[in-house]
Short mmCIF file of C-alpha atoms in Angstrom, two decimals:
data_model
loop_
_atom_site.label_atom_id
_atom_site.label_comp_id
_atom_site.label_asym_id
_atom_site.label_seq_id
_atom_site.Cartn_x
_atom_site.Cartn_y
_atom_site.Cartn_z
CA GLN A 1 0.00 0.00 0.00
CA ILE A 2 1.50 3.28 -1.16
CA THR A 3 1.10 6.29 1.11
CA LEU A 4 2.65 9.73 1.07
CA LYS A 5 2.50 12.57 3.58
CA GLU A 6 3.68 16.14 3.31
CA SER A 7 5.13 18.06 6.23
CA GLY A 8 6.52 21.54 6.75
CA PRO A 9 5.58 24.99 7.97
CA THR A 10 2.04 26.23 7.61
CA LEU A 11 3.10 29.88 7.61
CA VAL A 12 6.12 31.52 6.02
CA LYS A 13 7.04 35.16 5.63
CA PRO A 14 7.64 36.85 2.27
CA THR A 15 11.22 36.39 0.98
CA GLN A 16 11.76 33.35 3.19
CA THR A 17 12.64 29.89 1.90
CA LEU A 18 10.04 27.12 2.16
CA THR A 19 11.18 23.57 2.88
CA LEU A 20 8.66 20.75 2.51
CA THR A 21 9.26 17.08 3.19
CA CYS A 22 7.39 14.18 1.62
CA THR A 23 7.62 10.98 3.63
CA PHE A 24 6.38 7.90 1.83
CA SER A 25 5.92 4.18 2.28
CA GLY A 26 4.96 1.23 0.11
CA PHE A 27 7.61 1.81 -2.54
CA SER A 28 11.31 2.55 -2.85
CA LEU A 29 12.95 5.41 -4.70
CA SER A 30 15.75 3.03 -5.58
CA THR A 31 13.41 1.02 -7.84
CA SER A 32 13.94 1.64 -11.54
CA GLY A 33 11.44 4.04 -13.09
CA VAL A 34 9.92 5.28 -9.85
CA GLY A 35 9.65 8.97 -9.02
CA VAL A 36 8.08 11.47 -6.65
CA GLY A 37 6.62 14.77 -7.73
CA TRP A 38 5.34 17.97 -6.15
CA ILE A 39 2.18 19.76 -7.22
CA ARG A 40 0.52 22.83 -5.71
CA GLN A 41 -2.94 24.36 -5.79
CA PRO A 42 -3.70 27.95 -4.74
CA PRO A 43 -7.07 28.32 -3.03
CA GLY A 44 -9.84 28.01 -5.59
CA LYS A 45 -7.41 27.58 -8.47
CA ALA A 46 -6.01 24.84 -10.66
CA LEU A 47 -3.31 22.28 -10.01
CA GLU A 48 0.23 23.30 -10.96
CA TRP A 49 3.12 20.87 -11.38
CA LEU A 50 6.31 22.01 -9.65
CA ALA A 51 9.02 19.36 -9.79
CA LEU A 52 9.78 15.66 -9.81
CA ILE A 53 12.72 13.42 -9.03
CA TYR A 54 13.36 9.92 -10.32
CA TRP A 55 15.06 6.88 -8.80
CA ASN A 56 18.27 7.72 -10.70
CA ASP A 57 18.34 11.31 -9.33
CA ASP A 58 17.09 12.74 -12.64
CA LYS A 59 15.30 15.97 -11.71
CA ARG A 60 12.71 17.97 -13.62
CA TYR A 61 11.39 21.41 -12.78
CA SER A 62 8.56 23.61 -13.97
CA PRO A 63 10.18 26.09 -16.35
CA SER A 64 8.37 29.03 -14.74
CA LEU A 65 9.66 28.20 -11.25
CA LYS A 66 12.94 26.46 -11.99
CA SER A 67 15.13 29.22 -10.58
CA ARG A 68 13.43 28.98 -7.18
CA LEU A 69 13.07 25.22 -6.75
CA THR A 70 15.33 22.43 -5.56
CA ILE A 71 14.23 18.81 -5.17
CA THR A 72 16.29 16.16 -3.41
CA LYS A 73 15.79 12.63 -2.15
CA ASP A 74 16.95 10.56 0.78
CA THR A 75 16.36 6.99 -0.25
CA SER A 76 17.33 5.56 3.12
CA LYS A 77 14.69 7.68 4.88
CA ASN A 78 12.02 7.32 2.15
CA GLN A 79 11.83 11.09 1.89
CA VAL A 80 11.81 13.73 -0.83
CA VAL A 81 12.45 17.38 0.03
CA LEU A 82 11.34 20.41 -1.96
CA THR A 83 12.74 23.86 -1.28
CA MET A 84 11.31 27.03 -2.78
CA THR A 85 13.17 30.29 -2.31
CA ASN A 86 11.94 33.87 -2.14
CA MET A 87 8.38 33.04 -1.13
CA ASP A 88 5.63 35.50 -2.03
CA PRO A 89 1.96 35.74 -1.03
CA VAL A 90 1.03 34.37 -4.48
CA ASP A 91 2.75 31.14 -3.45
CA THR A 92 0.04 30.53 -0.87
CA ALA A 93 -1.32 27.10 -1.79
CA THR A 94 -1.88 23.53 -0.80
CA TYR A 95 1.26 21.59 -1.68
CA TYR A 96 0.95 17.93 -2.61
CA CYS A 97 3.54 15.24 -3.16
CA ALA A 98 2.68 12.24 -5.30
CA HIS A 99 4.09 8.95 -6.54
CA VAL A 100 5.13 9.05 -10.18
CA GLU A 101 3.95 5.97 -12.01
CA PRO A 102 6.96 4.43 -13.75
CA ALA A 103 5.50 3.73 -17.20
CA GLY A 104 4.37 6.02 -19.97
CA THR A 105 4.10 9.78 -19.70
CA PRO A 106 4.92 10.82 -16.11
CA ASN A 107 1.78 10.93 -14.03
CA PHE A 108 0.65 10.74 -10.41
CA ASP A 109 -1.18 7.62 -9.28
CA TYR A 110 -0.95 8.14 -5.52
CA TRP A 111 -1.17 11.48 -3.73
CA GLY A 112 -0.53 12.76 -0.25
CA GLN A 113 -3.24 14.62 1.63
CA GLY A 114 -1.59 17.96 0.95
CA THR A 115 -0.38 20.70 3.26
CA LEU A 116 -1.58 24.30 3.18
CA VAL A 117 1.20 26.85 3.18
CA THR A 118 0.30 30.50 3.75
CA VAL A 119 2.73 33.26 2.86
CA SER A 120 2.12 36.34 4.94
CA SER A 121 4.03 38.81 7.04
CA SER B 1 5.11 27.27 -22.34
CA TYR B 2 2.94 24.27 -23.13
CA GLU B 3 -0.74 24.43 -22.15
CA LEU B 4 -3.71 22.12 -21.93
CA THR B 5 -7.12 23.69 -22.48
CA GLN B 6 -10.30 22.53 -20.74
CA PRO B 7 -13.77 24.09 -20.58
CA PRO B 8 -14.29 25.78 -17.21
CA SER B 9 -17.59 24.06 -16.54
CA VAL B 10 -19.91 21.29 -17.70
CA SER B 11 -23.41 20.68 -16.39
CA VAL B 12 -25.52 17.55 -16.80
CA SER B 13 -28.58 15.99 -15.21
CA PRO B 14 -28.32 12.71 -13.32
CA GLY B 15 -28.25 9.73 -15.63
CA GLN B 16 -27.01 11.73 -18.61
CA THR B 17 -23.57 11.57 -20.19
CA ALA B 18 -20.93 14.16 -19.40
CA ARG B 19 -18.04 14.81 -21.76
CA ILE B 20 -15.06 16.90 -20.75
CA THR B 21 -12.46 17.78 -23.36
CA CYS B 22 -8.79 18.65 -23.07
CA SER B 23 -6.78 20.06 -25.96
CA GLY B 24 -3.03 20.32 -26.42
CA ASP B 25 -0.59 20.24 -29.29
CA ALA B 26 1.52 17.43 -27.84
CA LEU B 27 -1.36 15.08 -27.05
CA PRO B 28 -0.73 12.97 -30.18
CA LYS B 29 2.73 12.21 -28.74
CA GLN B 30 2.06 12.03 -25.00
CA TYR B 31 -0.54 10.16 -22.98
CA ALA B 32 -3.20 12.07 -21.09
CA TYR B 33 -4.35 11.41 -17.56
CA TRP B 34 -7.51 12.51 -15.78
CA TYR B 35 -7.95 13.34 -12.11
CA GLN B 36 -11.10 13.87 -10.08
CA GLN B 37 -10.92 16.28 -7.16
CA LYS B 38 -13.71 16.80 -4.66
CA PRO B 39 -13.71 19.77 -2.28
CA GLY B 40 -11.09 19.51 0.44
CA GLN B 41 -9.64 16.30 -0.97
CA ALA B 42 -6.53 15.34 -2.90
CA PRO B 43 -6.95 14.49 -6.59
CA VAL B 44 -7.68 10.91 -7.59
CA LEU B 45 -6.51 9.35 -10.86
CA VAL B 46 -9.57 8.15 -12.82
CA ILE B 47 -8.10 7.57 -16.29
CA TYR B 48 -4.53 6.82 -17.32
CA LYS B 49 -2.83 6.44 -20.69
CA ASP B 50 -5.73 8.18 -22.46
CA SER B 51 -8.30 5.46 -21.90
CA GLU B 52 -7.30 3.01 -19.18
CA ARG B 53 -9.22 2.86 -15.93
CA PRO B 54 -7.46 2.16 -12.61
CA SER B 55 -8.84 -0.55 -10.41
CA GLY B 56 -11.63 0.73 -8.21
CA ILE B 57 -12.79 3.39 -10.65
CA PRO B 58 -16.39 2.82 -11.82
CA GLU B 59 -16.92 1.61 -15.38
CA ARG B 60 -18.96 4.71 -16.18
CA PHE B 61 -15.65 6.60 -16.44
CA SER B 62 -13.95 6.27 -19.82
CA GLY B 63 -11.42 8.16 -21.89
CA SER B 64 -10.68 8.60 -25.55
CA SER B 65 -8.21 10.40 -27.77
CA SER B 66 -8.41 11.96 -31.21
CA GLY B 67 -5.60 14.06 -32.56
CA THR B 68 -4.87 16.99 -30.26
CA THR B 69 -7.96 16.41 -28.08
CA VAL B 70 -8.66 13.89 -25.37
CA THR B 71 -12.07 13.38 -23.81
CA LEU B 72 -13.22 12.14 -20.43
CA THR B 73 -16.70 10.62 -20.65
CA ILE B 74 -18.86 9.86 -17.64
CA SER B 75 -21.86 7.77 -18.60
CA GLY B 76 -24.91 7.70 -16.38
CA VAL B 77 -23.66 10.57 -14.22
CA GLN B 78 -24.41 10.30 -10.53
CA ALA B 79 -24.60 13.04 -7.93
CA GLU B 80 -21.35 11.77 -6.41
CA ASP B 81 -19.51 12.56 -9.66
CA GLU B 82 -19.87 16.29 -9.04
CA ALA B 83 -16.27 17.46 -8.75
CA ASP B 84 -13.43 19.26 -10.51
CA TYR B 85 -11.70 17.27 -13.23
CA TYR B 86 -8.16 17.92 -14.44
CA CYS B 87 -6.31 16.54 -17.43
CA GLN B 88 -2.55 16.15 -17.23
CA SER B 89 0.11 15.37 -19.78
CA ALA B 90 3.61 16.46 -20.80
CA ASP B 91 5.29 18.49 -23.50
CA SER B 92 6.34 16.69 -26.67
CA SER B 93 9.69 15.68 -25.17
CA GLY B 94 8.07 14.28 -22.04
CA THR B 95 10.26 16.51 -19.90
CA TYR B 96 7.82 19.03 -18.49
CA LEU B 97 4.47 18.14 -17.03
CA VAL B 98 1.35 20.22 -17.29
CA PHE B 99 -2.19 20.24 -15.92
CA GLY B 100 -5.21 21.66 -17.65
CA GLY B 101 -7.10 24.48 -16.02
CA GLY B 102 -9.74 22.16 -14.65
CA THR B 103 -13.43 21.63 -15.40
CA LYS B 104 -16.11 21.89 -12.76
CA LEU B 105 -18.73 19.22 -13.33
CA THR B 106 -22.12 20.16 -11.93
CA VAL B 107 -24.83 17.55 -11.59
CA LEU B 108 -28.13 19.41 -11.88
#
């Protein structure tokens, strides 16, 4: 059974750096083809893909946010960490991590519950 | 940047068929995926690889593809199907992922 859970601060100040951790179980990030991605959703708005990391440390970032994002993995801890620099109120959103299904076009077959991050002074 | 286009809203009466479209230039090269999201919940994958249905998803959910458009069809819509639906795919190289803007399905 695959499960994922996001953790991190619920409130950050403008210009600060956000660090979110995805802790998962039921799969290993050392298995060929497997990945973990991050997606966010501002209140009342659409889903937006942010980044993903594969078992072989291949990393992909949204072109519009690439300069602000870093994704890393700790295979031994079953964790993936996303950092986003220079946070702004427009970055207020629910942030999800999800398991990337290993075949075909990258997609998300299992999702965490999400964590709401508010950016405010 | 690459975009997927969905209608903002679709309304149907119970028992009718709902069709939600998603258009994108790279869809002939990349699979499309559909997610259902109910208020306050995480998205759930309902269709993968254009037309495949994950286990546990009702048979009334189906998907199809034609050229640069993919379609999610819900036959015999039920009240519980009222939700936001998002398509997702990738650019032609498969490097960058993208979600459509979402379609709110209202069951009248």
